[in-house]
GROMACS .gro file of N, CA and C in nm:
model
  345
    1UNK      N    1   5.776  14.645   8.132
    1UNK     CA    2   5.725  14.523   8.192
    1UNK      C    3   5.711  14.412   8.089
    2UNK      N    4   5.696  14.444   7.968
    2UNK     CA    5   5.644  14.374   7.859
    2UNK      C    6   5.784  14.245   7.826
    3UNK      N    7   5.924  14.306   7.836
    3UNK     CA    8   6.024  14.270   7.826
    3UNK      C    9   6.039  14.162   7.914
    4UNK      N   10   5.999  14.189   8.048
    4UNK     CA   11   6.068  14.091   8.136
    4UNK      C   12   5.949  13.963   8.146
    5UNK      N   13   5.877  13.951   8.079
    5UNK     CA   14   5.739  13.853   8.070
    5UNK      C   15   5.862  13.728   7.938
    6UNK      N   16   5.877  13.835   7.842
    6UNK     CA   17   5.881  13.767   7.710
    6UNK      C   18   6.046  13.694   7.775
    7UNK      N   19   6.127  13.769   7.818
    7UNK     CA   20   6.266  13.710   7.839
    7UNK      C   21   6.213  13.617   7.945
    8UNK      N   22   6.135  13.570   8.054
    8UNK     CA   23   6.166  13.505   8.158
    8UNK      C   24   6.026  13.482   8.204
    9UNK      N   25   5.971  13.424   8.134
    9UNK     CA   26   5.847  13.313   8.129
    9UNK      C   27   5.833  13.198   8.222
   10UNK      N   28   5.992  13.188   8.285
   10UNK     CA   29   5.930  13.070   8.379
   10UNK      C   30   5.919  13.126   8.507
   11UNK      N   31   5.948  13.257   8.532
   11UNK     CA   32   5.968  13.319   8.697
   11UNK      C   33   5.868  13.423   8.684
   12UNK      N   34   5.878  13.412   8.820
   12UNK     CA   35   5.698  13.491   8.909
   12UNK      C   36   5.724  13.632   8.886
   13UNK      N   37   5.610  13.716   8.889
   13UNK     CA   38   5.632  13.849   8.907
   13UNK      C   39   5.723  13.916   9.039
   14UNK      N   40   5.739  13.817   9.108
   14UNK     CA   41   5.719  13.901   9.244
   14UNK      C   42   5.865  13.893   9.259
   15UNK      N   43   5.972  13.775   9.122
   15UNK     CA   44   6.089  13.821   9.143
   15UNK      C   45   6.137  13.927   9.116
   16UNK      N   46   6.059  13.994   8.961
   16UNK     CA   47   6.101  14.139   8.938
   16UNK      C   48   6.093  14.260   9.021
   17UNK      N   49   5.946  14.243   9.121
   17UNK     CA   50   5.911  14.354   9.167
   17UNK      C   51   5.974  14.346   9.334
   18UNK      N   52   5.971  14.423   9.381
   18UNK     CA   53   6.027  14.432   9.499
   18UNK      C   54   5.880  14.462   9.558
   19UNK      N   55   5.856  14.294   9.631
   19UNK     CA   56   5.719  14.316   9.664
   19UNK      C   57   5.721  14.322   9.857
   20UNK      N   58   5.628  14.366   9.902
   20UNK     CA   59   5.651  14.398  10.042
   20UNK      C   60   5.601  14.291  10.098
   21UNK      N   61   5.488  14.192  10.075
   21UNK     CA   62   5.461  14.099  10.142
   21UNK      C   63   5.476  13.978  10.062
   22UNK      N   64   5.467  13.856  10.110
   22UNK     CA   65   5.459  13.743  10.019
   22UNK      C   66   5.607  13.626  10.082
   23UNK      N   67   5.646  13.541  10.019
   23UNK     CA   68   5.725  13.479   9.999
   23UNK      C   69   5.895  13.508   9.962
   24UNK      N   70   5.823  13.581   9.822
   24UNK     CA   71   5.971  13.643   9.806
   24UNK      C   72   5.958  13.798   9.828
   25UNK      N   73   5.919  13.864   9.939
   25UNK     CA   74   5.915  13.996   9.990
   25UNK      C   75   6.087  14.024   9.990
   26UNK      N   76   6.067  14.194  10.003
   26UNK     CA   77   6.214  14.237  10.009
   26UNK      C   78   6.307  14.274   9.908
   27UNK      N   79   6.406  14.338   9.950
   27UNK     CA   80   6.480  14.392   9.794
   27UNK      C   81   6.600  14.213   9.773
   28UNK      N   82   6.610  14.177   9.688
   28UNK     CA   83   6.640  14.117   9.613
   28UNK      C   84   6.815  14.126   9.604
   29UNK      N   85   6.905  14.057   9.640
   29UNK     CA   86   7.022  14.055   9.632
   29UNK      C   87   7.113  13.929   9.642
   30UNK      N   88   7.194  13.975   9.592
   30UNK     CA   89   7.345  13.855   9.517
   30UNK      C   90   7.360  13.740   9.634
   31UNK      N   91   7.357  13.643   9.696
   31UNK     CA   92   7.365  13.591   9.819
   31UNK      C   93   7.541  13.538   9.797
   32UNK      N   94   7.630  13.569   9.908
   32UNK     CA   95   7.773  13.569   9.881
   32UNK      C   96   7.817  13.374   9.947
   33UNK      N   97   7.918  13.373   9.880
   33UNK     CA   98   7.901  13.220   9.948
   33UNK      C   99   7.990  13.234  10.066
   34UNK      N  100   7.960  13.153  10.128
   34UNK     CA  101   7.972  13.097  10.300
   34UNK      C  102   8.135  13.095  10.325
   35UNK      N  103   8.244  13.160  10.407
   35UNK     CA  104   8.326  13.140  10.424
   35UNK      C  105   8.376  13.022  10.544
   36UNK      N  106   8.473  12.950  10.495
   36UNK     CA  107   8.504  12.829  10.601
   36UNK      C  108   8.569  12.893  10.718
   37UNK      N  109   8.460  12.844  10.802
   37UNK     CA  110   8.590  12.940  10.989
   37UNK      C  111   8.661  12.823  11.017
   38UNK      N  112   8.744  12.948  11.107
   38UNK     CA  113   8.827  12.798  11.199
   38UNK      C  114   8.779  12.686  11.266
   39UNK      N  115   8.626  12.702  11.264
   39UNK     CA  116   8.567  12.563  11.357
   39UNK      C  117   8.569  12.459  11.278
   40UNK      N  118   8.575  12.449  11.166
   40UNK     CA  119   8.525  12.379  11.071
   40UNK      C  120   8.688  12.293  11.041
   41UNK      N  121   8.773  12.354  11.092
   41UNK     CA  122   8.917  12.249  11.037
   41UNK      C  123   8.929  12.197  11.190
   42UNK      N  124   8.864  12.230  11.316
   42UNK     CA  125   8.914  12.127  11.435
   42UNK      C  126   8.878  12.043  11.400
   43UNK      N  127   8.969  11.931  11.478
   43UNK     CA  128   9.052  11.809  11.514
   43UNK      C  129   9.075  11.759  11.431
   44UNK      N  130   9.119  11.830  11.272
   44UNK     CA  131   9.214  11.767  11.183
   44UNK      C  132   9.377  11.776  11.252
   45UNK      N  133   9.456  11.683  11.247
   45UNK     CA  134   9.547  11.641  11.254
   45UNK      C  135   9.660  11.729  11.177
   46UNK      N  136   9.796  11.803  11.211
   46UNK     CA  137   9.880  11.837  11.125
   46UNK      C  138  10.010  11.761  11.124
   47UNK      N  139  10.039  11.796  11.021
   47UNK     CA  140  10.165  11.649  11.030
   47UNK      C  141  10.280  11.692  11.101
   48UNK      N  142  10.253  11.800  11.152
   48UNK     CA  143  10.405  11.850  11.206
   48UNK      C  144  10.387  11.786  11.393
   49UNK      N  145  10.249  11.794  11.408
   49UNK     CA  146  10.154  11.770  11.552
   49UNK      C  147  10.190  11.591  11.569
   50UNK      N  148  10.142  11.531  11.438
   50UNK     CA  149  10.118  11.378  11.470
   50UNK      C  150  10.287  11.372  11.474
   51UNK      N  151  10.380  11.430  11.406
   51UNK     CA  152  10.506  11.345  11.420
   51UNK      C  153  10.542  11.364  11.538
   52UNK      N  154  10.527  11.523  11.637
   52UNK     CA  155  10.559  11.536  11.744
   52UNK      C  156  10.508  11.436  11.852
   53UNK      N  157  10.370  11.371  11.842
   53UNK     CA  158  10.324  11.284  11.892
   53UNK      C  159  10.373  11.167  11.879
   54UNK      N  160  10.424  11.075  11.776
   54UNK     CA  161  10.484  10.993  11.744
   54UNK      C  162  10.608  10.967  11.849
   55UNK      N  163  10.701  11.092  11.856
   55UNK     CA  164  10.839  11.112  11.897
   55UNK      C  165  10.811  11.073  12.039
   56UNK      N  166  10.715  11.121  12.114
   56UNK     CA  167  10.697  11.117  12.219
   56UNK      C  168  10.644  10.998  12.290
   57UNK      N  169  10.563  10.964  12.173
   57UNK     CA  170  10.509  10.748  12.225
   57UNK      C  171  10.615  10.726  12.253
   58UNK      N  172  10.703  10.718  12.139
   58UNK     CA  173  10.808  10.635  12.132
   58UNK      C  174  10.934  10.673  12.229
   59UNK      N  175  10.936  10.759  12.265
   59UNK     CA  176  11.015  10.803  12.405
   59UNK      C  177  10.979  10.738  12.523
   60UNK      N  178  10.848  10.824  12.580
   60UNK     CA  179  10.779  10.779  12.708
   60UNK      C  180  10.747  10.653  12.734
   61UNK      N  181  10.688  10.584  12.572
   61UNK     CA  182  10.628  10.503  12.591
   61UNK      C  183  10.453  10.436  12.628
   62UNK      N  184  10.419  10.372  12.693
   62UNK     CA  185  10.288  10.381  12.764
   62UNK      C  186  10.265  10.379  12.899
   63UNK      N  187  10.177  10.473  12.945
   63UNK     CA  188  10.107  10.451  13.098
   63UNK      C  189  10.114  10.381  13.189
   64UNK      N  190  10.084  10.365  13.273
   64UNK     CA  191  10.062  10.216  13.335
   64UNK      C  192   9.944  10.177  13.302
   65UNK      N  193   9.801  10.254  13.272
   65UNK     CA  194   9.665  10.207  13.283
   65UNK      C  195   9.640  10.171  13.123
   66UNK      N  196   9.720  10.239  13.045
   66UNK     CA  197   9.756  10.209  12.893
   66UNK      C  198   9.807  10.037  12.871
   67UNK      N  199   9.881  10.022  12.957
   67UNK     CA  200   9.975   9.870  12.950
   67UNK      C  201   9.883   9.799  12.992
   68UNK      N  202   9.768   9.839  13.114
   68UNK     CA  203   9.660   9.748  13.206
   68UNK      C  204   9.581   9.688  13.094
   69UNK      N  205   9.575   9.786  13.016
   69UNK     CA  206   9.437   9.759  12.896
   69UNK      C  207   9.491   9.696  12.784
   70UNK      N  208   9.625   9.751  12.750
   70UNK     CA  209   9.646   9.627  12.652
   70UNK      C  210   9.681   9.509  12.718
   71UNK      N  211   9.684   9.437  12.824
   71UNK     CA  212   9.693   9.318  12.862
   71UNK      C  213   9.574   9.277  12.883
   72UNK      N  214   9.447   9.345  12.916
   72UNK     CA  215   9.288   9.291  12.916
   72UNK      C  216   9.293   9.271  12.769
   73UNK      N  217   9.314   9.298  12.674
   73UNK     CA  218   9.335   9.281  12.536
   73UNK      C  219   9.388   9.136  12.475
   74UNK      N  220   9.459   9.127  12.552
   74UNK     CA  221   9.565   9.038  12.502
   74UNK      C  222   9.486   8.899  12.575
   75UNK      N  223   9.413   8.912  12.627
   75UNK     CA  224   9.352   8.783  12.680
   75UNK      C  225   9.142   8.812  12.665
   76UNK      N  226   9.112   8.891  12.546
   76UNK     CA  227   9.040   8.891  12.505
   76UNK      C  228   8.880   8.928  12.641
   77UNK      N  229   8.973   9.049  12.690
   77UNK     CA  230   8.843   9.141  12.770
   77UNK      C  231   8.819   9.214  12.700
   78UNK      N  232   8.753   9.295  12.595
   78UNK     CA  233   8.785   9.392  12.541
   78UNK      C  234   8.637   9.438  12.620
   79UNK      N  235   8.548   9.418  12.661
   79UNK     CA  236   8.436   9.512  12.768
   79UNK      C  237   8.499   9.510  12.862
   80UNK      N  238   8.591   9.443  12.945
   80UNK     CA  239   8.626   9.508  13.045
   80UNK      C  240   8.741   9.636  12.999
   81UNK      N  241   8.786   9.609  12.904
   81UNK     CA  242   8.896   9.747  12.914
   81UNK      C  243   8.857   9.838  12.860
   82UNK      N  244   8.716   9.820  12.786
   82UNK     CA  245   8.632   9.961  12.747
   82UNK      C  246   8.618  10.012  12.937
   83UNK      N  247   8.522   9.925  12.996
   83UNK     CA  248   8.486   9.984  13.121
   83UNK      C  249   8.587  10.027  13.159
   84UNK      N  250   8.723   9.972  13.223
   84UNK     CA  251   8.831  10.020  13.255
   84UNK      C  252   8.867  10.143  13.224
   85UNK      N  253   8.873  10.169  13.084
   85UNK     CA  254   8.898  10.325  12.993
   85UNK      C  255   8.818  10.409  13.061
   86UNK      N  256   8.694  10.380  13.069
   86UNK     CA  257   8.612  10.447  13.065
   86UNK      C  258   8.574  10.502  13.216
   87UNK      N  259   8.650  10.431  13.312
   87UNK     CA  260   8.664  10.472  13.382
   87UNK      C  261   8.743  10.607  13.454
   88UNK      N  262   8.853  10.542  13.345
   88UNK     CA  263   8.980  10.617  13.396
   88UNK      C  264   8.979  10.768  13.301
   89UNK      N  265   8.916  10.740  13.189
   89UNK     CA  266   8.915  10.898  13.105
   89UNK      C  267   8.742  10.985  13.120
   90UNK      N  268   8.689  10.889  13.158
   90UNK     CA  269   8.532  10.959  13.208
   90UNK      C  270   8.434  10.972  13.121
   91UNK      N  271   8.474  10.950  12.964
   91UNK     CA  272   8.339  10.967  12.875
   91UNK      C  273   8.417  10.821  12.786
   92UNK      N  274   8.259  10.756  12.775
   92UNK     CA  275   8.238  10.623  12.649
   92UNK      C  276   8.324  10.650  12.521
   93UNK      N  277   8.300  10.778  12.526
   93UNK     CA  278   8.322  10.832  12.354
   93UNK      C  279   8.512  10.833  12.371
   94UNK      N  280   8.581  10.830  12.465
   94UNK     CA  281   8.691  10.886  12.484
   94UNK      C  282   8.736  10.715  12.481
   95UNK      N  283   8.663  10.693  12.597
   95UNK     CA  284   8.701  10.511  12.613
   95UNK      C  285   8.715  10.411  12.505
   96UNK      N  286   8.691  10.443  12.392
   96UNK     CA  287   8.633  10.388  12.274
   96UNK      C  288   8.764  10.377  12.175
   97UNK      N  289   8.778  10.512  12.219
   97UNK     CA  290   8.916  10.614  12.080
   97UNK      C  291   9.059  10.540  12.129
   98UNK      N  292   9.020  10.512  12.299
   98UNK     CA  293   9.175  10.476  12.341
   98UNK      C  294   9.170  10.323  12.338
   99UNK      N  295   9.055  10.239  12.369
   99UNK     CA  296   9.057  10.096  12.308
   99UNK      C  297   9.088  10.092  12.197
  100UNK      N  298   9.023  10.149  12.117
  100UNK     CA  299   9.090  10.100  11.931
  100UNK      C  300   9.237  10.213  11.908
  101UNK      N  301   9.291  10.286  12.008
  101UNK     CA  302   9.432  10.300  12.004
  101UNK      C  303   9.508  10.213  12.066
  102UNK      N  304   9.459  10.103  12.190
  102UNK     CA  305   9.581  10.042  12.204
  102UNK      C  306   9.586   9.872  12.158
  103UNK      N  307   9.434   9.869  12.025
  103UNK     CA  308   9.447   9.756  11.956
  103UNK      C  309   9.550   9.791  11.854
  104UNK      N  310   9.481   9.885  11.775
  104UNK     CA  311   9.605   9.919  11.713
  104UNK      C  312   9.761   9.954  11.729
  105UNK      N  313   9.794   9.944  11.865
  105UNK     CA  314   9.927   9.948  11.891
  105UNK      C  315   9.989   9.777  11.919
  106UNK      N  316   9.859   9.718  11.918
  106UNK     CA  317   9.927   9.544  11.949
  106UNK      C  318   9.965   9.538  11.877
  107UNK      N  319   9.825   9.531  11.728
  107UNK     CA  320   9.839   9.506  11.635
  107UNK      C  321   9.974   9.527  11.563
  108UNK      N  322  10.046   9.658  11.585
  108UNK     CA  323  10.163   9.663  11.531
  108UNK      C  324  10.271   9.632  11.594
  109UNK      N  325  10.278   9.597  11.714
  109UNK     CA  326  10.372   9.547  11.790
  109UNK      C  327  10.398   9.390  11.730
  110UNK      N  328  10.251   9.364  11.738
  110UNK     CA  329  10.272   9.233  11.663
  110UNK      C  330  10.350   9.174  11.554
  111UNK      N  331  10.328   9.284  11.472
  111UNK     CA  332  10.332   9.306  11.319
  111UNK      C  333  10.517   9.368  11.314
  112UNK      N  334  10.556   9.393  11.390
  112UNK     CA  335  10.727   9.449  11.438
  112UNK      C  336  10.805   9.261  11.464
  113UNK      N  337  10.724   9.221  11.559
  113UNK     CA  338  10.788   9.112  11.602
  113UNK      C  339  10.795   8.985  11.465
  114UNK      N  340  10.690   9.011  11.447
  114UNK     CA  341  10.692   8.889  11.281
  114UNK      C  342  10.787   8.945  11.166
  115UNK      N  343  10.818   9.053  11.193
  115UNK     CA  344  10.893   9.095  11.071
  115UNK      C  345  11.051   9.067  11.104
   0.00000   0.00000   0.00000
């Protein structure tokens, strides 16, 4: 006992001993670190996913209710084409993601035509 006083003066008895009640009760062991699950990488993006997505804008194209909203856009509704969205996809949070997707698609439409 004499040893573990003189080596380790700044820690409690109760780390050496395997004490039954208290704070640090219990046998005493290595704690392993945390492995990352699969929940933890959803809705990252893979690049093989976004190009397939890409291919397919650019095929299909847009919606009709997609085109509705970027024209409320284009004449500066942007609460009505949240409401609009938000109608048509059912949650704010969704309505939100697809307004600032089809600014950002003016935006570059724009940005095509000036070039």
């Amino acid at each position: 006992m004499n040893y573990f006083i003189q080596s380790n003066l700044s820690r409690s008895w109760s780390y050496f001993l395997e004490m039954c009640v208290g704070l640090e009760k219990g046998h005493k062991v290595t704690t392993l670190p945390k492995r990352e699950g699969p929940a933890a990488r959803k809705g990252n993006k893979n690049k093989r996913v976004k190009f397939i997505r890409d291919v397919i804008r650019e095929v299909s194209g847009f919606s009709p209710y997609e085109k509705r909203v970027m024209e409320l856009l284009k004449v500066n509704k942007d609460k009505r084409a949240l409401k609009f969205c938000k109608k048509r996809l059912g949650t704010h949070r969704r309505a939100k993601r697809k307004r600032e997707e089809m600014i950002s698609a003016l935006q570059a439409a724009r940005k095509a035509q000036a070039a």
